[in-house]
Amino acid sequence: MSILLIGDIHGCYKELRSLLIQVAFNPLKDTLWITGDLVGRGPNSVEVLRYIKSLGHSVRMVLGNHDLHLLAIYKGIKDNDPKYNINQLLIAPDVDILINWLRCQPMLQIDNKYKIVMTHAGISPQWNIEIAQMCANEIEAILSSNNYQLLLNNMYNNKSNNWSNNLTYLDRLRFAINALTHMRYCFPNGQLDMICKDVPEKTPAPLKPWFSLPNKVLDNQYAIIFGHWASLAGTKTPSLIYALDTGCCWGGNLTLLRWEDKQYFTQPCF
């Protein structure tokens, strides 16, 4: 049995299947962990969703910002910009089934046996693992409910960038979505910067990558697995931090980490 952790797929279905052949993925024995952003940018988002859904309990995934954005487009809250490359998905005969499956997926995965924590973008330095779980559960509860449009209507707010136990319900949800699906840089106090997307070498002070700040999750010796940040490819991360997005949809690679021996496998963009 293998734990196979894979970075952002972004509709790169052929690369996904080729990469899984490399590692002889067996859904009857292995578990495939996915850092989110199944859809968007790449050419085959609908095939990716159908395939991942078909794997059932062999998959442990989290939602990314592109997955949430798809939900907003589907509900007419956001325009369908051609750059997202999801027209094929939106007109698919099973789109309703796929959307309802997608919105019931987790925001956070924690495995206490293997000491793994996975989110799309990372874990806020202002959180401990209990707060992260609480916030993820709140998002999951409303996304999987009949009121999920309330969240989609209110989730776009870059000003929700500083954690407090006194945040209102919607502000708490917005901060959690920003931290779990958009975060890259933080100020020294852990407040999120929602603007900078440069590589760390080009980032002005005082901003630091979120994983460069002290993190209570790491204090408990959990590894943090994340995607979202394709330009990090090749950038060294601290111990117990694993960045798996290597920009397949941008012409880079799709990357997989086999957990038991920490071996990486890559599939270049076709």
XYZ file of C-alpha atoms in Angstrom, residues 134-135 138 157 160 162-176:
20
model
C -12.456 24.127 12.930
C -12.276 26.640 10.084
C -17.129 25.415 8.825
C -12.431 39.620 0.014
C -9.925 39.266 5.368
C -5.695 38.702 9.764
C -6.905 36.041 12.170
C -8.770 36.849 15.359
C -10.955 34.707 17.588
C -13.448 37.585 17.481
C -14.077 37.541 13.715
C -17.690 37.393 12.580
C -18.888 34.185 10.925
C -18.486 35.467 7.354
C -15.142 37.122 8.090
C -13.933 33.867 9.621
C -14.986 31.961 6.512
C -13.325 34.513 4.216
C -10.070 34.465 6.166
C -10.067 30.667 6.176
